CSV table of C-alpha atoms and ligand atoms in Angstrom, one decimal:
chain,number,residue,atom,x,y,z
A,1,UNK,CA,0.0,0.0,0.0
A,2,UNK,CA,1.1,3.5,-1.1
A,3,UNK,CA,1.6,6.1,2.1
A,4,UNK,CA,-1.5,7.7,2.6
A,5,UNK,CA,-1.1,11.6,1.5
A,6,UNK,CA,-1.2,13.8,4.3
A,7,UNK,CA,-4.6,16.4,3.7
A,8,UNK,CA,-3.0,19.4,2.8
A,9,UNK,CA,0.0,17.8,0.9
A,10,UNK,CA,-3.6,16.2,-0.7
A,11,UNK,CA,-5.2,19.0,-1.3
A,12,UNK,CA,-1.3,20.5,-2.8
A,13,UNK,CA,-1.8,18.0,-5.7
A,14,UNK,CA,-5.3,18.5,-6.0
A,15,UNK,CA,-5.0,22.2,-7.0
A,16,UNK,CA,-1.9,21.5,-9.4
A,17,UNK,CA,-3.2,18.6,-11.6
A,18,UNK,CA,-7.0,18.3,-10.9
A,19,UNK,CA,-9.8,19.1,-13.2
A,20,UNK,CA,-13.1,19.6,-10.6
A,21,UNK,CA,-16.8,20.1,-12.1
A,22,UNK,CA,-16.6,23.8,-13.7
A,23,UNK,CA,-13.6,24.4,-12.0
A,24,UNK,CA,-10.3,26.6,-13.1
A,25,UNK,CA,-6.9,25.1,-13.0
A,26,UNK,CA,-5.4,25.3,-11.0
A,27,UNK,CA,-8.3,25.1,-8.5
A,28,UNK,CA,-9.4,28.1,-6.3
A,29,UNK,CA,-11.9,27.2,-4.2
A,30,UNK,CA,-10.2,24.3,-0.7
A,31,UNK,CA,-12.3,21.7,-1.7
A,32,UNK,CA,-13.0,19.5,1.5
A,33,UNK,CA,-10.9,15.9,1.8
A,34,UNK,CA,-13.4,13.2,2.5
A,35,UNK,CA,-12.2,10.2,4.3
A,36,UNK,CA,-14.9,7.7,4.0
A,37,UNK,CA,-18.9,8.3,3.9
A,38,UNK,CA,-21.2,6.5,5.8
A,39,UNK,CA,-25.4,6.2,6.3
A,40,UNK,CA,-25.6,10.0,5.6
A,41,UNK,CA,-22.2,11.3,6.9
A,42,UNK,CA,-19.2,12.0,5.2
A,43,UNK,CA,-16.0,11.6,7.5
A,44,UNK,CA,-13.9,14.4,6.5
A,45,UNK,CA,-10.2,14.2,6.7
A,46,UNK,CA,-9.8,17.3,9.0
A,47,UNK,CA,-12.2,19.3,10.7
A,48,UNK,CA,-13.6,22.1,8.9
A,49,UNK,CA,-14.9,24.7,10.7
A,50,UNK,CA,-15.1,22.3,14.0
A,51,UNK,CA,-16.8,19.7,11.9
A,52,UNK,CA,-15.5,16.1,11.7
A,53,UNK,CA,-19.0,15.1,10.0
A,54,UNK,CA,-21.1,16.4,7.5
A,55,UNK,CA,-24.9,15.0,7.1
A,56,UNK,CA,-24.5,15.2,2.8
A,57,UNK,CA,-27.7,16.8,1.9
A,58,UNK,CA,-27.2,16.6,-1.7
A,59,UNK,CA,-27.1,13.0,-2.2
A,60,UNK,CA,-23.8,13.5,-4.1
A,61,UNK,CA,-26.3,15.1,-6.9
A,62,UNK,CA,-29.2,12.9,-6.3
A,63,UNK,CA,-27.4,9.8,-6.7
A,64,UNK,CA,-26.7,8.5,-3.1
A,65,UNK,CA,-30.3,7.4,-2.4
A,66,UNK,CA,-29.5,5.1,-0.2
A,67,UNK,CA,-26.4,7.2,1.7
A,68,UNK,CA,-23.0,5.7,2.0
A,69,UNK,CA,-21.5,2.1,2.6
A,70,UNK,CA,-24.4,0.4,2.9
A,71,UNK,CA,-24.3,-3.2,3.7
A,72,UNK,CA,-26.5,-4.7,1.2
A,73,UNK,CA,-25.0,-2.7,-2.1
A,74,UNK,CA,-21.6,-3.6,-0.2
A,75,UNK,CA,-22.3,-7.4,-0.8
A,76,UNK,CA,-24.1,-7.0,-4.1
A,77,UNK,CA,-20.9,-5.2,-5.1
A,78,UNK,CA,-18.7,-7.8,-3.4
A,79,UNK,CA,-20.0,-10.9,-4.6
A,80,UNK,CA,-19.8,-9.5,-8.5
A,81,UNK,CA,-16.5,-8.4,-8.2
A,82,UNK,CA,-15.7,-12.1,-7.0
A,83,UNK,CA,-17.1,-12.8,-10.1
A,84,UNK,CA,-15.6,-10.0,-12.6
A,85,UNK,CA,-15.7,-6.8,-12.4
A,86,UNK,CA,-15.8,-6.1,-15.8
A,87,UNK,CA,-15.9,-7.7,-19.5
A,88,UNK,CA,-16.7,-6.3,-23.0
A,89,UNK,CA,-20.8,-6.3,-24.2
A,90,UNK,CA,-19.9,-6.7,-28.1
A,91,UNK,CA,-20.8,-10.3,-28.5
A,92,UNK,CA,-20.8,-11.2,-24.8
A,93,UNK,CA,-23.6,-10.8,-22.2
A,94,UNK,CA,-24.3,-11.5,-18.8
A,95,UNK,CA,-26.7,-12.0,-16.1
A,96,UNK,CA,-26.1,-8.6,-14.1
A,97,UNK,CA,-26.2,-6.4,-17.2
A,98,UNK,CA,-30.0,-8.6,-18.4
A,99,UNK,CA,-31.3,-8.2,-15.1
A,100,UNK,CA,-31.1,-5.1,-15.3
A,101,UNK,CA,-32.2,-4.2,-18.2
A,102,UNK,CA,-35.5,-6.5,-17.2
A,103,UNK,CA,-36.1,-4.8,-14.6
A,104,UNK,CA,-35.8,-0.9,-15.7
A,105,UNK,CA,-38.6,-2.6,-18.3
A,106,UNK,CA,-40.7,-3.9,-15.8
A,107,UNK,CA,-40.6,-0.3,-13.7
A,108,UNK,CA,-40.9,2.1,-16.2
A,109,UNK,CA,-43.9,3.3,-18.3
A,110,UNK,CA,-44.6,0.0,-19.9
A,111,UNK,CA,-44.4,1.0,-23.7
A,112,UNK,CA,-40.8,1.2,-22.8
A,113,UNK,CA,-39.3,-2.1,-23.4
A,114,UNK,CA,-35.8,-1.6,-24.7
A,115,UNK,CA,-32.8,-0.7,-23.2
A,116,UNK,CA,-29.2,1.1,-24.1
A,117,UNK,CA,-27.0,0.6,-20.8
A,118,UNK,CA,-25.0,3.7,-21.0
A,119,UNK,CA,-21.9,4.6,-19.2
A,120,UNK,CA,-23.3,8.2,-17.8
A,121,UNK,CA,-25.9,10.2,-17.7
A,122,UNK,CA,-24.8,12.8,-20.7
A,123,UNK,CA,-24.2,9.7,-22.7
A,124,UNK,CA,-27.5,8.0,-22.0
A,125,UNK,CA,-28.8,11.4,-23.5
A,126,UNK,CA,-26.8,10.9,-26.9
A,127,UNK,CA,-27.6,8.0,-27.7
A,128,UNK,CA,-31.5,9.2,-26.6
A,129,UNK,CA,-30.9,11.4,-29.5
A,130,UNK,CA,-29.1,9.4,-31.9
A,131,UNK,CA,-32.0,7.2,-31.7
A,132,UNK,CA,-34.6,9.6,-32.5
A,133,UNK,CA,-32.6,11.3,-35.3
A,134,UNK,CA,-31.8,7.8,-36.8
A,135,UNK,CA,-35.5,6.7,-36.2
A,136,UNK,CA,-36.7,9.9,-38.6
A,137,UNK,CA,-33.3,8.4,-41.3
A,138,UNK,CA,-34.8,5.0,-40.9
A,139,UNK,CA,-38.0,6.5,-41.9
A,140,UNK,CA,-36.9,8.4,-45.3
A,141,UNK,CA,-37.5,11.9,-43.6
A,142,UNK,CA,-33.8,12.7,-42.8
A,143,UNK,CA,-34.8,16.5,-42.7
A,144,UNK,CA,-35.9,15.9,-39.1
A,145,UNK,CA,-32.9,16.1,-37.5
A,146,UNK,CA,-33.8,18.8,-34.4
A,147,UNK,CA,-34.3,19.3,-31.1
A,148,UNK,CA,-36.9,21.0,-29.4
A,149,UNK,CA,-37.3,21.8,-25.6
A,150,UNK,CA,-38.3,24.7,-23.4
A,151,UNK,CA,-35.7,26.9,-21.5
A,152,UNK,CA,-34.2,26.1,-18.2
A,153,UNK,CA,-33.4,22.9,-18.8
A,154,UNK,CA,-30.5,20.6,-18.2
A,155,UNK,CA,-29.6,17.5,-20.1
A,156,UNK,CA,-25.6,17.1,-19.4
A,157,UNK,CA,-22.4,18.4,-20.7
A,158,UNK,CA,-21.4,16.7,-23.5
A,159,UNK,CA,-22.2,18.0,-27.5
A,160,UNK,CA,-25.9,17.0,-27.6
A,161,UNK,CA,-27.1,17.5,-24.4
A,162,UNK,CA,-25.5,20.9,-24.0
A,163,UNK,CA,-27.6,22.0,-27.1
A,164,UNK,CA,-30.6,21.4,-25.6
A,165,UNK,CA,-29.3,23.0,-21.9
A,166,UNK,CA,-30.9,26.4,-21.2
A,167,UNK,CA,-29.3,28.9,-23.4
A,168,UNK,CA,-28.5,31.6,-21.5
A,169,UNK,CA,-28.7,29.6,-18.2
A,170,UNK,CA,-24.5,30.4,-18.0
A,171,UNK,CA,-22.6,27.2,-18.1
A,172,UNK,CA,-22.6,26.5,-22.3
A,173,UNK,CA,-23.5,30.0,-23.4
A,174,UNK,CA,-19.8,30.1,-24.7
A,175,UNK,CA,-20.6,27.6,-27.3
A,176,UNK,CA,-24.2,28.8,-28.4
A,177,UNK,CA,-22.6,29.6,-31.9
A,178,UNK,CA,-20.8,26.5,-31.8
A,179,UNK,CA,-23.4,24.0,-30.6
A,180,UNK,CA,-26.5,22.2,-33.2
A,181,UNK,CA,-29.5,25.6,-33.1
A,182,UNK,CA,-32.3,24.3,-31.8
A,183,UNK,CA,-35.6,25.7,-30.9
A,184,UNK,CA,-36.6,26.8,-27.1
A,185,UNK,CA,-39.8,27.1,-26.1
A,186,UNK,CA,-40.4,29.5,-23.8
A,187,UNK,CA,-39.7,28.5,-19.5
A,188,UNK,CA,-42.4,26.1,-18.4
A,189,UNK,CA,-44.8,28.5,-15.9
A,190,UNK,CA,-44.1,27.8,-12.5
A,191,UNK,CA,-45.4,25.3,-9.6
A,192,UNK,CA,-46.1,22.1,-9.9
A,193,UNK,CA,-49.6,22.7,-8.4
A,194,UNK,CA,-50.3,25.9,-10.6
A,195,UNK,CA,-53.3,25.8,-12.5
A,196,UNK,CA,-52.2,25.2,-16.0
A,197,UNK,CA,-51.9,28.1,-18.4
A,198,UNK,CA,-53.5,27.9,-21.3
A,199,UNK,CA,-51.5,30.6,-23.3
A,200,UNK,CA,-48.6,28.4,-22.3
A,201,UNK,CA,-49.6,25.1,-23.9
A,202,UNK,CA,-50.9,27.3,-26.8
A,203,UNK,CA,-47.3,28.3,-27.4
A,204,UNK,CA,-46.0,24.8,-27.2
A,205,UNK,CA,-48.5,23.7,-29.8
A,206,UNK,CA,-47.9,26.3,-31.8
A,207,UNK,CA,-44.2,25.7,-32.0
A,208,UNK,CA,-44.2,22.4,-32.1
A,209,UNK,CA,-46.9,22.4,-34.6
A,210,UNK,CA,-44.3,25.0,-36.9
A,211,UNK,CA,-41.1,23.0,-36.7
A,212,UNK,CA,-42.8,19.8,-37.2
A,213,UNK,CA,-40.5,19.8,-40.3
A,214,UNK,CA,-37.3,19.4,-39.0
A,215,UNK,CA,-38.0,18.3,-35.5
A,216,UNK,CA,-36.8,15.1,-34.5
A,217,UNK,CA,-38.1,15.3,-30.8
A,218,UNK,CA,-39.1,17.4,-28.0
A,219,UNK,CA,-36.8,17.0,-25.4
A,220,UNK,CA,-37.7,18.0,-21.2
A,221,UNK,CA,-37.1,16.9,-17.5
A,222,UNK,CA,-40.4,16.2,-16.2
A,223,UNK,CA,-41.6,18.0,-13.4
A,224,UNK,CA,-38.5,19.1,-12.2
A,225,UNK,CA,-35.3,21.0,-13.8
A,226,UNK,CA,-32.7,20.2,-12.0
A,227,UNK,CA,-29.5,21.7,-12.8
A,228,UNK,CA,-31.1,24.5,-15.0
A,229,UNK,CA,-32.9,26.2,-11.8
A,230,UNK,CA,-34.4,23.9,-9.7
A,231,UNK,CA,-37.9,24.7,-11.3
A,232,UNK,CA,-41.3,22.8,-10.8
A,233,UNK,CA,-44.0,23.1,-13.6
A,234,UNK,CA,-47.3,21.1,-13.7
A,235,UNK,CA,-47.7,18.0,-15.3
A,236,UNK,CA,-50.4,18.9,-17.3
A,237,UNK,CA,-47.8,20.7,-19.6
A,238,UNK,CA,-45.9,16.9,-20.4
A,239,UNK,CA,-49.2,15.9,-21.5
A,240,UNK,CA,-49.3,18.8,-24.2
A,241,UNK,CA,-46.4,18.0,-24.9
A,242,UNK,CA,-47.5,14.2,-25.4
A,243,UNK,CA,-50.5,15.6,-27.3
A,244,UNK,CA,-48.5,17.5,-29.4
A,245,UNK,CA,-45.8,14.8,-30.7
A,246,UNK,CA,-48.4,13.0,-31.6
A,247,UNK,CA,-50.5,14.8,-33.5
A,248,UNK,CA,-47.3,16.3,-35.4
A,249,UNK,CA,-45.0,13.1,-36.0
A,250,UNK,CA,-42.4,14.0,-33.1
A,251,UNK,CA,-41.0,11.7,-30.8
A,252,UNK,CA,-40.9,12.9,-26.9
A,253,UNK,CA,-38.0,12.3,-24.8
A,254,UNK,CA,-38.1,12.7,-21.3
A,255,UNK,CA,-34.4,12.7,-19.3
A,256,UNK,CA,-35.5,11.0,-16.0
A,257,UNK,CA,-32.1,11.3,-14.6
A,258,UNK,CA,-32.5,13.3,-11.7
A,259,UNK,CA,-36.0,13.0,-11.2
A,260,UNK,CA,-36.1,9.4,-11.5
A,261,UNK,CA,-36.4,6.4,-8.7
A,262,UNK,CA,-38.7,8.5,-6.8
A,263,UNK,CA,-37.4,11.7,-6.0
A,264,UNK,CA,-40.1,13.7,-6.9
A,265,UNK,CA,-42.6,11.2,-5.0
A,266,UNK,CA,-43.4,8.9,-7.7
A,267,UNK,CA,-40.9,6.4,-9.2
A,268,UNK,CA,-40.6,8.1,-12.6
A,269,UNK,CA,-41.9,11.9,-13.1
A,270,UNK,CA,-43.6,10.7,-15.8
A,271,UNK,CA,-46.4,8.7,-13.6
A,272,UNK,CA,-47.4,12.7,-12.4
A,273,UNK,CA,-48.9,13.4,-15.5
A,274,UNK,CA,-49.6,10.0,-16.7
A,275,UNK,CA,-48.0,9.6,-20.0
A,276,UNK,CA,-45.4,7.8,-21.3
A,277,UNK,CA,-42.5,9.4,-23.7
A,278,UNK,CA,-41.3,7.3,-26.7
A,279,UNK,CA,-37.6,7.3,-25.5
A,280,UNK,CA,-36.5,8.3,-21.6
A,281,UNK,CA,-33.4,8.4,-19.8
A,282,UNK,CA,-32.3,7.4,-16.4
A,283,UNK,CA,-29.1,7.9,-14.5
A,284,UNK,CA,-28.4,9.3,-11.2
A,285,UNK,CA,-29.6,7.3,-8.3
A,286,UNK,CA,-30.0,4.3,-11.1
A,287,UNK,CA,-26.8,2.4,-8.9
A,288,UNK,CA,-27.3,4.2,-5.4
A,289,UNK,CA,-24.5,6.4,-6.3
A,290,UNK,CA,-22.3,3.6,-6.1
A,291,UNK,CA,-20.7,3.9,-9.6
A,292,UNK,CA,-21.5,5.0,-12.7
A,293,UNK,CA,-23.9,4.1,-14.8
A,294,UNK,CA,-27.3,5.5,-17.0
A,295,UNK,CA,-29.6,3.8,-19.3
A,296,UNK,CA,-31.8,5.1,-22.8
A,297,UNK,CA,-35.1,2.7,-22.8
A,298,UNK,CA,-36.9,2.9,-26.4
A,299,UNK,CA,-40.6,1.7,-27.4
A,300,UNK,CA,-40.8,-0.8,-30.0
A,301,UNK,CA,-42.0,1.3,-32.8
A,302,UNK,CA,-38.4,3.5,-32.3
A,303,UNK,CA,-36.5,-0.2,-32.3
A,304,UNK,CA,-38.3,-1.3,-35.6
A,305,UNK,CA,-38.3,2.2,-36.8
A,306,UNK,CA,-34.2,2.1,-36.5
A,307,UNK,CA,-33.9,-1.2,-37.6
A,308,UNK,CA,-36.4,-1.3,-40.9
A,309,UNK,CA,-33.3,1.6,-42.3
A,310,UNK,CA,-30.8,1.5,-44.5
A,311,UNK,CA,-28.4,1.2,-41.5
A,312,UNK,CA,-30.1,-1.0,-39.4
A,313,UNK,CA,-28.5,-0.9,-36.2
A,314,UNK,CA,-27.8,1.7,-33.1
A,315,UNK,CA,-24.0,2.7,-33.7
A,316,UNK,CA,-23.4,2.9,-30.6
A,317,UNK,CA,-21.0,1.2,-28.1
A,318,UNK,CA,-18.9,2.4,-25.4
A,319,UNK,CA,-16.5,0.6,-23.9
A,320,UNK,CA,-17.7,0.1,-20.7
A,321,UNK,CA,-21.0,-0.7,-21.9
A,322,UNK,CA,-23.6,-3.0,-19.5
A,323,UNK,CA,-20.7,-2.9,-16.8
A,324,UNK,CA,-21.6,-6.3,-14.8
A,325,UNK,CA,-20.6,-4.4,-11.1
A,326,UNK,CA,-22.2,-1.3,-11.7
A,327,UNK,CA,-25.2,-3.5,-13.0
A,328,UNK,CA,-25.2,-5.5,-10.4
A,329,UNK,CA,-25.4,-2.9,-7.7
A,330,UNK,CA,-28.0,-0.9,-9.8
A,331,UNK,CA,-30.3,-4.0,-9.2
A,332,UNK,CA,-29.9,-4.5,-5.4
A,333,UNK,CA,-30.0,-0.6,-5.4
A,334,UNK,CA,-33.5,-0.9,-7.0
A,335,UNK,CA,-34.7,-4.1,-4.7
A,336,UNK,CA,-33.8,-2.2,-1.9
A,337,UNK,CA,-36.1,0.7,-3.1
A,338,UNK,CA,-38.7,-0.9,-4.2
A,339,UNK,CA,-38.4,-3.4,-1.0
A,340,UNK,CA,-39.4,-1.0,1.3
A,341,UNK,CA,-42.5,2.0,1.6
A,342,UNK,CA,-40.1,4.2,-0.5
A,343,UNK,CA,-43.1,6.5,-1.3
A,344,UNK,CA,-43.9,7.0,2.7
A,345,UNK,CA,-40.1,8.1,3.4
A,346,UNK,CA,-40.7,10.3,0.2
A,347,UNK,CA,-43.9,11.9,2.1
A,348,UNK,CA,-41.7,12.1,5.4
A,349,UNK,CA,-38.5,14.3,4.2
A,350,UNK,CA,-41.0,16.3,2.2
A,351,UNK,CA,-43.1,17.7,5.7
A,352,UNK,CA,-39.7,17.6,6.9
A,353,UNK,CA,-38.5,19.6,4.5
A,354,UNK,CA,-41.7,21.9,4.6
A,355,UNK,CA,-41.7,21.9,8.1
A,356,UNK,CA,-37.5,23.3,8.1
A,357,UNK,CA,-37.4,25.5,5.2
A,358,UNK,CA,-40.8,27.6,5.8
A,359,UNK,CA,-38.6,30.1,8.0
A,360,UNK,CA,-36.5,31.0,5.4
A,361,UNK,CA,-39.3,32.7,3.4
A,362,UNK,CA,-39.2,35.4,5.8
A,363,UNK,CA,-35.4,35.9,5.4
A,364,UNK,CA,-34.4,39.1,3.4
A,365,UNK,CA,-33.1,38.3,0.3
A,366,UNK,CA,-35.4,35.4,0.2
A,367,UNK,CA,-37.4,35.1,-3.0
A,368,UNK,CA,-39.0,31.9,-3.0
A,369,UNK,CA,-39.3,28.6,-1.0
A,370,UNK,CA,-40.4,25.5,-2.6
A,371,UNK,CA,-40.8,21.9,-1.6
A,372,UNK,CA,-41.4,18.5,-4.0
A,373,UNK,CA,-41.1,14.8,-3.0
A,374,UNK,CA,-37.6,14.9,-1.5
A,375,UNK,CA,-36.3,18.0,-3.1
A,376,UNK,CA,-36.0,21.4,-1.2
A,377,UNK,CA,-35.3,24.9,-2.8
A,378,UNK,CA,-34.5,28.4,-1.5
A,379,UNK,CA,-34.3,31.0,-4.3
A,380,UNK,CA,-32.3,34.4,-3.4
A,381,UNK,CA,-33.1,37.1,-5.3
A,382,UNK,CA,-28.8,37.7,-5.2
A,383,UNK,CA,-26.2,35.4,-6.5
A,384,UNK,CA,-25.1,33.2,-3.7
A,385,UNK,CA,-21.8,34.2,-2.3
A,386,UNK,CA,-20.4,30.4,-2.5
A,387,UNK,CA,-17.7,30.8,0.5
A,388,UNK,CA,-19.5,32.3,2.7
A,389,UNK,CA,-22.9,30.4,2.1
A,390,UNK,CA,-20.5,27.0,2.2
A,391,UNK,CA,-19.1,28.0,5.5
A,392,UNK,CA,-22.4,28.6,7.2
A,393,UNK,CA,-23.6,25.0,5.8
A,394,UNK,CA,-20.4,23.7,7.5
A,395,UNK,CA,-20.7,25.3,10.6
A,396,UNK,CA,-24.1,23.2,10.9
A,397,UNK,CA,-22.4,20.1,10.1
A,398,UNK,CA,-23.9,19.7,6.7
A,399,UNK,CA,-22.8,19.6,3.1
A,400,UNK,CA,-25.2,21.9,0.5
A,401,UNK,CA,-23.6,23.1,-3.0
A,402,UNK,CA,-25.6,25.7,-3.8
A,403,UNK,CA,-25.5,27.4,-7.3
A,404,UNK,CA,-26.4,30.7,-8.8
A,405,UNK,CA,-29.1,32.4,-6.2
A,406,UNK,CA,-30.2,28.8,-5.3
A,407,UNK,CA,-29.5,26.7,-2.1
A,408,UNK,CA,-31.2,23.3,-2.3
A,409,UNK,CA,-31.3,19.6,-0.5
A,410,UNK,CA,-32.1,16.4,-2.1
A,411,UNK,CA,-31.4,14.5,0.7
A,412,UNK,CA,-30.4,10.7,0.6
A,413,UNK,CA,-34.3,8.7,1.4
A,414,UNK,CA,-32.7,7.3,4.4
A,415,UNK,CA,-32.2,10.6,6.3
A,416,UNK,CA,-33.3,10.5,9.8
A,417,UNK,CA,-36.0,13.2,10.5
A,418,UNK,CA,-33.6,15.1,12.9
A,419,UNK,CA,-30.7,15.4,10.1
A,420,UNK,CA,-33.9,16.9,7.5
A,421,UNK,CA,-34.2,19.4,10.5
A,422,UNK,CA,-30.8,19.9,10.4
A,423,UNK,CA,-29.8,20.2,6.8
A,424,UNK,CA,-32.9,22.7,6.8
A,425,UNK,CA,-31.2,24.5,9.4
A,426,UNK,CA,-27.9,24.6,7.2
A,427,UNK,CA,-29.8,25.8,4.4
A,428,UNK,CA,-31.7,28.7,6.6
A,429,UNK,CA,-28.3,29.8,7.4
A,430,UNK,CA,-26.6,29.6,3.7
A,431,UNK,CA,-29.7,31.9,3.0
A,432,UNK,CA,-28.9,34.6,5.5
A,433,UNK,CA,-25.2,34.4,5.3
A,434,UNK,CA,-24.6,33.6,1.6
B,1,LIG,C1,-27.0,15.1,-14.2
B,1,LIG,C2,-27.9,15.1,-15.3
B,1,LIG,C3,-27.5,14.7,-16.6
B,1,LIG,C4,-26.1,14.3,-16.9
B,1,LIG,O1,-25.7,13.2,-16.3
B,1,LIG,P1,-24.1,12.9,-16.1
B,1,LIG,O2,-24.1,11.5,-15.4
B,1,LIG,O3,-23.6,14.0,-15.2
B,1,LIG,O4,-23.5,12.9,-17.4
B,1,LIG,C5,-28.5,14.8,-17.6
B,1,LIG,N1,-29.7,15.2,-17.4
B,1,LIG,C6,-30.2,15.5,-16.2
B,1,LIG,C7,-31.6,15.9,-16.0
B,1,LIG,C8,-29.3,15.5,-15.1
B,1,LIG,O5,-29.7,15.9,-13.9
């Protein structure tokens, strides 16, 4: 064994030679040395601001449903590794990687009955769109080759999904001249519980009726955006949507990756509104955060679409394609889920959660409070102030990474309801202070 770096000869390195997610380089920001992580705690190598523990309430971006080291994805892990950890899926298969598959059929909206096991979630979202674009080839209308969605979205950050991220949200506008053009509806109205505006679904309609042309699909996260602005919108609007691409020959997409598994109080988004898209992705908490891992399921009229063309496969294939350990802890992750009254926890951290954030919409600067299954939002009406915001959440003993002028929890399900309190606490004070 190697001797274990000391933290700040660690942290040394880390700044030299270390790309982190929209970072500089050489880093600015300390980032914090974990240690180990376990239930909902990460150990930290040091204390930071008297903390030796932080209760994580981000889920390590909603993936750690579960929280850390937990004994039953620890075996599942385990016992396939004893087996192998990996082997190529050209030509080969195996039981983790079919299971799998099976299973994300049998729990998703049942015209969905084929599966692409990507390696991440901006991948899933390529091939999501490579199958819809080859789908229109297969089909002798090649002119349909774009995109559609509305703003404030986030699909990932790779050359397809970034085209379809919210255009002037910040993080791609430097490639807007670069990127495929496609078109933006307008942002989806707020509130998941507001009554549904008619102008609004008028304008999707509309546009979706115009481009018909050239569209491919229409592309959304349902119910939620997630990285875009942590945005609810009412269900009602998917089904216009559904409506829509119907009546217009357009397929709908919906990415499920951080809405899916039951964040948002039902497994899927989807089941809110009751429809089911042609194509959807799912990532995230897919493997409990244990490794990574995302799948593309397909209906059976895009399969036999794809495979009546000219070309009449999915050219797609990366390497670690169907990988047997993260497959294999994505099905244990998903037993344990569905194993248990998943729905019930879901119902619990969301009073906790309304319970623990309604102070903060009497805080100054405080511009809107909102609550959904398991997620919890505090707009500013300011840019947070990411050091100062960071050290108040520390100071409580909690991790939060808050963006732009939101600070937001989606906690791991298994969160005691004294840490919800508590990582409401931490977001109350990353209000005030950031
Ligand atoms: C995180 C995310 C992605 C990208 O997934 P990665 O695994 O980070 O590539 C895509 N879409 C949505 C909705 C996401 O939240």
């Amino acid at each position: 064994m190697p001797e274990p770096l000391s933290p700040a000869g660690l942290r040394a390195l880390d700044r030299a030679h270390v790309w982190h997610p929209y970072g500089p380089m050489p880093g600015r920001q300390e980032p914090l040395v974990v240690e180990s992580a376990s239930g909902v705690r990460l150990r930290l190598a040091e204390p930071a601001h008297g903390q030796h523990e932080l209760i994580d309430g981000m889920s390590s971006w909603w993936s750690a449903v579960h929280g850390y080291n937990h004994p039953v994805l620890n075996e599942a892990a385990r016992d396939q590794l004893g087996r192998m950890s990996h082997v190529m899926f050209g030509g080969l298969t195996h039981e983790p990687a079919v299971r799998l598959a099976a299973r994300l059929v049998e729990i998703t909206p049942e015209p969905l009955q084929h599966v692409f096991l990507a390696d991440s979630g901006s991948v899933s979202v390529e091939v999501a769109v490579k199958m819809c674009l080859q789908y229109w080839r297969s089909a002798g209308r090649p002119a349909k080759q774009r995109l559609l969605t509305w703003r404030g979205g986030y699909h990932g950050d790779t050359w397809q999904p970034m085209s379809v991220c919210d255009p002037e949200g910040g993080m791609h506008e430097l490639w807007s001249g670069a990127l495929p053009r496609q078109v933006f509806a307008d942002e989806p109205p707020s509130g998941f519980d507001a009554e549904p505006d008619d102008a609004y679904a008028t304008h999707l309609r509309e546009l979706i009726a115009h481009h018909a042309d050239e569209l491919a699909a229409v592309i959304v996260e349902p119910v939620v955006q997630g990285a875009g602005g942590m945005r609810f919108h009412s269900p009602a609007y998917l089904r216009v949507l559904r409506e829509a691409c119907d009546a217009h020959g357009v397929l709908l997409v919906f990415d499920e990756i951080a809405t899916g598994f039951g964040r948002t109080g039902k497994l899927f988004a989807a089941e809110h509104a009751g429809v089911s898209p042609d194509v959807m992705c799912v990532g995230k908490a897919l493997t409990g955060g244990y490794l990574t891992m995302a799948a593309t399921l397909c209906t059976t009229a895009v399969a036999d679409g794809i495979s009546r063309g000219e070309v009449p496969v999915l050219a797609h294939g990366p390497t670690f394609m169907g990988n047997p350990l993260a497959s294999a802890v994505a099905c244990a992750s998903i037993d344990l889920l569905l194993g248990q009254d998943w729905a019930q926890e879901i119902k619990r951290i969301e009073a906790g959660l309304r319970d623990g954030l309604a102070p903060a919409a009497e805080l100054p600067g405080v511009r809107d409070v909102r609550v959904l299954g398991a997620i919890g939002v505090v707009q500013l009406d300011h840019e947070v102030d990411m050091e100062s915001a960071t050290r108040a959440t520390v100071r409580e003993g909690v991790w939060l990474r808050p963006f732009r002028d939101l600070v937001y929890t989606m906690p791991p399900y298994v969160t005691g309801d004294e840490d919800v309190a508590r990582i409401c606490r931490a977001v109350c004070a990353a209000a005030r202070e950031g």
